Amino acid sequence: CLVVTVVAFVVAAYWPHVSPNIIHFKVRLFGPEFVYRALVPYYGRWDVVLAGVKTGDPSWLRVAAELYPALDTHPGEEMLHAVSSVVERNPATAVSLLVPIYGVGVVCGEDGIDDFLTPAAAEKRLKGLQQYAQRVEATPELSACIQAAEEVMKQAPRGR
């Protein structure tokens, strides 16, 4: 019985399948650092994670939140870029789950973005957040997010 348990543990640790449910399971079992270190050397796997986060799907956003404590260097920066692109696709989960972890600047501002937002992109982000705010009860995170988006909008026309 111990041998079966050990084999199951090893298989679970090194199973190459990349899905949000598998990653969630691995994070719970082995911790975010172990899972992150197993994903980033394999760009194909890491690219699947980043692409999943960029969709705004709540299960992938949960993966972004769970891996946050382990993020470092270039792959970690790639995750910041992915997280900074989801507020338009899924403002509810981005604001409630990601803002407390990644911060308002990354999720709603420009902190996680390679290049500055264009005026059109900044306006789209702000309008989307304002429309979302009209449908839900205000929270401190949502208010801070709108304020960050307003700041980006103010700066966008000035050569950004």
PDB file of C-alpha atoms in Angstrom, residues 50-156:
ATOM      1  CA  LEU A  50      -0.292  32.161 -19.710  1.00  0.00           C
ATOM      2  CA  ALA A  51      -2.778  31.726 -22.557  1.00  0.00           C
ATOM      3  CA  GLY A  52      -5.305  30.293 -20.117  1.00  0.00           C
ATOM      4  CA  VAL A  53      -4.922  33.245 -17.753  1.00  0.00           C
ATOM      5  CA  LYS A  54      -5.323  35.684 -20.647  1.00  0.00           C
ATOM      6  CA  THR A  55      -8.733  34.174 -21.456  1.00  0.00           C
ATOM      7  CA  GLY A  56     -10.055  35.477 -18.160  1.00  0.00           C
ATOM      8  CA  ASP A  57     -11.556  32.094 -17.311  1.00  0.00           C
ATOM      9  CA  PRO A  58     -12.052  31.978 -13.515  1.00  0.00           C
ATOM     10  CA  SER A  59     -10.299  28.620 -13.161  1.00  0.00           C
ATOM     11  CA  TRP A  60      -7.189  30.003 -14.871  1.00  0.00           C
ATOM     12  CA  LEU A  61      -7.336  33.186 -12.806  1.00  0.00           C
ATOM     13  CA  ARG A  62      -7.357  31.007  -9.698  1.00  0.00           C
ATOM     14  CA  VAL A  63      -4.151  29.406 -11.030  1.00  0.00           C
ATOM     15  CA  ALA A  64      -2.612  32.874 -11.427  1.00  0.00           C
ATOM     16  CA  ALA A  65      -3.543  33.651  -7.828  1.00  0.00           C
ATOM     17  CA  GLU A  66      -2.193  30.348  -6.528  1.00  0.00           C
ATOM     18  CA  LEU A  67       1.135  30.665  -8.342  1.00  0.00           C
ATOM     19  CA  TYR A  68       1.708  34.278  -7.261  1.00  0.00           C
ATOM     20  CA  PRO A  69       3.865  33.467  -4.195  1.00  0.00           C
ATOM     21  CA  ALA A  70       6.326  31.602  -6.408  1.00  0.00           C
ATOM     22  CA  LEU A  71       6.677  34.089  -9.273  1.00  0.00           C
ATOM     23  CA  ASP A  72      10.128  35.421 -10.041  1.00  0.00           C
ATOM     24  CA  THR A  73      12.287  36.700 -12.897  1.00  0.00           C
ATOM     25  CA  HIS A  74      11.175  36.557 -16.513  1.00  0.00           C
ATOM     26  CA  PRO A  75       8.445  33.878 -16.291  1.00  0.00           C
ATOM     27  CA  GLY A  76       6.966  35.751 -13.349  1.00  0.00           C
ATOM     28  CA  GLU A  77       6.924  38.936 -15.389  1.00  0.00           C
ATOM     29  CA  GLU A  78       5.074  37.071 -18.124  1.00  0.00           C
ATOM     30  CA  MET A  79       2.400  36.192 -15.582  1.00  0.00           C
ATOM     31  CA  LEU A  80       2.119  39.861 -14.595  1.00  0.00           C
ATOM     32  CA  HIS A  81       1.565  40.719 -18.270  1.00  0.00           C
ATOM     33  CA  ALA A  82      -1.119  38.033 -18.536  1.00  0.00           C
ATOM     34  CA  VAL A  83      -2.868  39.191 -15.358  1.00  0.00           C
ATOM     35  CA  SER A  84      -2.814  42.810 -16.524  1.00  0.00           C
ATOM     36  CA  SER A  85      -4.791  41.857 -19.633  1.00  0.00           C
ATOM     37  CA  VAL A  86      -7.818  40.177 -18.027  1.00  0.00           C
ATOM     38  CA  VAL A  87      -9.783  42.954 -16.368  1.00  0.00           C
ATOM     39  CA  GLU A  88     -11.627  43.668 -19.631  1.00  0.00           C
ATOM     40  CA  ARG A  89     -12.553  40.004 -20.129  1.00  0.00           C
ATOM     41  CA  ASN A  90     -13.576  39.146 -16.574  1.00  0.00           C
ATOM     42  CA  PRO A  91     -13.801  42.193 -14.324  1.00  0.00           C
ATOM     43  CA  ALA A  92     -15.626  40.326 -11.550  1.00  0.00           C
ATOM     44  CA  THR A  93     -12.921  37.748 -10.918  1.00  0.00           C
ATOM     45  CA  ALA A  94     -10.069  40.106 -11.777  1.00  0.00           C
ATOM     46  CA  VAL A  95     -11.229  42.621  -9.186  1.00  0.00           C
ATOM     47  CA  SER A  96     -12.301  40.201  -6.452  1.00  0.00           C
ATOM     48  CA  LEU A  97      -9.515  37.620  -6.759  1.00  0.00           C
ATOM     49  CA  LEU A  98      -6.532  39.230  -8.453  1.00  0.00           C
ATOM     50  CA  VAL A  99      -6.535  42.807  -7.106  1.00  0.00           C
ATOM     51  CA  PRO A 100      -5.935  41.708  -3.490  1.00  0.00           C
ATOM     52  CA  ILE A 101      -3.037  39.491  -4.618  1.00  0.00           C
ATOM     53  CA  TYR A 102      -1.381  41.303  -7.535  1.00  0.00           C
ATOM     54  CA  GLY A 103      -2.460  44.823  -6.633  1.00  0.00           C
ATOM     55  CA  VAL A 104      -4.490  47.481  -8.371  1.00  0.00           C
ATOM     56  CA  GLY A 105      -1.544  48.732 -10.422  1.00  0.00           C
ATOM     57  CA  VAL A 106      -1.027  45.382 -12.143  1.00  0.00           C
ATOM     58  CA  VAL A 107      -4.650  44.359 -12.614  1.00  0.00           C
ATOM     59  CA  CYS A 108      -6.208  47.730 -13.464  1.00  0.00           C
ATOM     60  CA  GLY A 109      -3.319  50.082 -14.172  1.00  0.00           C
ATOM     61  CA  GLU A 110      -0.217  49.755 -16.294  1.00  0.00           C
ATOM     62  CA  ASP A 111       2.216  48.124 -13.863  1.00  0.00           C
ATOM     63  CA  GLY A 112       2.122  44.708 -15.516  1.00  0.00           C
ATOM     64  CA  ILE A 113       2.087  45.843 -19.123  1.00  0.00           C
ATOM     65  CA  ASP A 114       5.107  45.731 -21.454  1.00  0.00           C
ATOM     66  CA  ASP A 115       4.058  48.809 -23.402  1.00  0.00           C
ATOM     67  CA  PHE A 116       1.809  51.634 -22.385  1.00  0.00           C
ATOM     68  CA  LEU A 117      -1.875  51.311 -23.141  1.00  0.00           C
ATOM     69  CA  THR A 118      -3.041  53.227 -26.166  1.00  0.00           C
ATOM     70  CA  PRO A 119      -5.675  55.870 -25.523  1.00  0.00           C
ATOM     71  CA  ALA A 120      -8.293  53.579 -27.108  1.00  0.00           C
ATOM     72  CA  ALA A 121      -7.281  50.623 -24.914  1.00  0.00           C
ATOM     73  CA  ALA A 122      -7.223  52.796 -21.788  1.00  0.00           C
ATOM     74  CA  GLU A 123     -10.679  54.146 -22.605  1.00  0.00           C
ATOM     75  CA  LYS A 124     -12.015  50.633 -23.248  1.00  0.00           C
ATOM     76  CA  ARG A 125     -10.640  49.425 -19.899  1.00  0.00           C
ATOM     77  CA  LEU A 126     -12.150  52.368 -18.013  1.00  0.00           C
ATOM     78  CA  LYS A 127     -15.565  52.092 -19.716  1.00  0.00           C
ATOM     79  CA  GLY A 128     -15.683  48.353 -19.068  1.00  0.00           C
ATOM     80  CA  LEU A 129     -14.964  48.863 -15.374  1.00  0.00           C
ATOM     81  CA  GLN A 130     -17.532  51.653 -15.136  1.00  0.00           C
ATOM     82  CA  GLN A 131     -20.174  49.464 -16.785  1.00  0.00           C
ATOM     83  CA  TYR A 132     -19.315  46.607 -14.437  1.00  0.00           C
ATOM     84  CA  ALA A 133     -19.590  48.992 -11.450  1.00  0.00           C
ATOM     85  CA  GLN A 134     -23.136  49.895 -12.496  1.00  0.00           C
ATOM     86  CA  ARG A 135     -24.199  46.230 -12.238  1.00  0.00           C
ATOM     87  CA  VAL A 136     -22.672  45.357  -8.858  1.00  0.00           C
ATOM     88  CA  GLU A 137     -22.292  46.714  -5.360  1.00  0.00           C
ATOM     89  CA  ALA A 138     -19.225  48.895  -4.977  1.00  0.00           C
ATOM     90  CA  THR A 139     -16.202  47.468  -3.180  1.00  0.00           C
ATOM     91  CA  PRO A 140     -12.953  49.159  -2.179  1.00  0.00           C
ATOM     92  CA  GLU A 141     -11.131  47.022  -4.762  1.00  0.00           C
ATOM     93  CA  LEU A 142     -13.488  48.060  -7.554  1.00  0.00           C
ATOM     94  CA  SER A 143     -13.246  51.731  -6.598  1.00  0.00           C
ATOM     95  CA  ALA A 144      -9.444  51.531  -6.547  1.00  0.00           C
ATOM     96  CA  CYS A 145      -9.500  49.732  -9.887  1.00  0.00           C
ATOM     97  CA  ILE A 146     -11.621  52.434 -11.513  1.00  0.00           C
ATOM     98  CA  GLN A 147      -9.348  55.098 -10.047  1.00  0.00           C
ATOM     99  CA  ALA A 148      -6.263  53.350 -11.467  1.00  0.00           C
ATOM    100  CA  ALA A 149      -7.939  53.048 -14.868  1.00  0.00           C
ATOM    101  CA  GLU A 150      -8.833  56.746 -14.751  1.00  0.00           C
ATOM    102  CA  GLU A 151      -5.181  57.590 -14.065  1.00  0.00           C
ATOM    103  CA  VAL A 152      -4.088  55.479 -17.034  1.00  0.00           C
ATOM    104  CA  MET A 153      -6.693  57.223 -19.170  1.00  0.00           C
ATOM    105  CA  LYS A 154      -5.407  60.660 -18.108  1.00  0.00           C
ATOM    106  CA  GLN A 155      -1.841  59.696 -18.971  1.00  0.00           C
ATOM    107  CA  ALA A 156      -2.562  57.870 -22.232  1.00  0.00           C
TER     108      ALA A 156
END
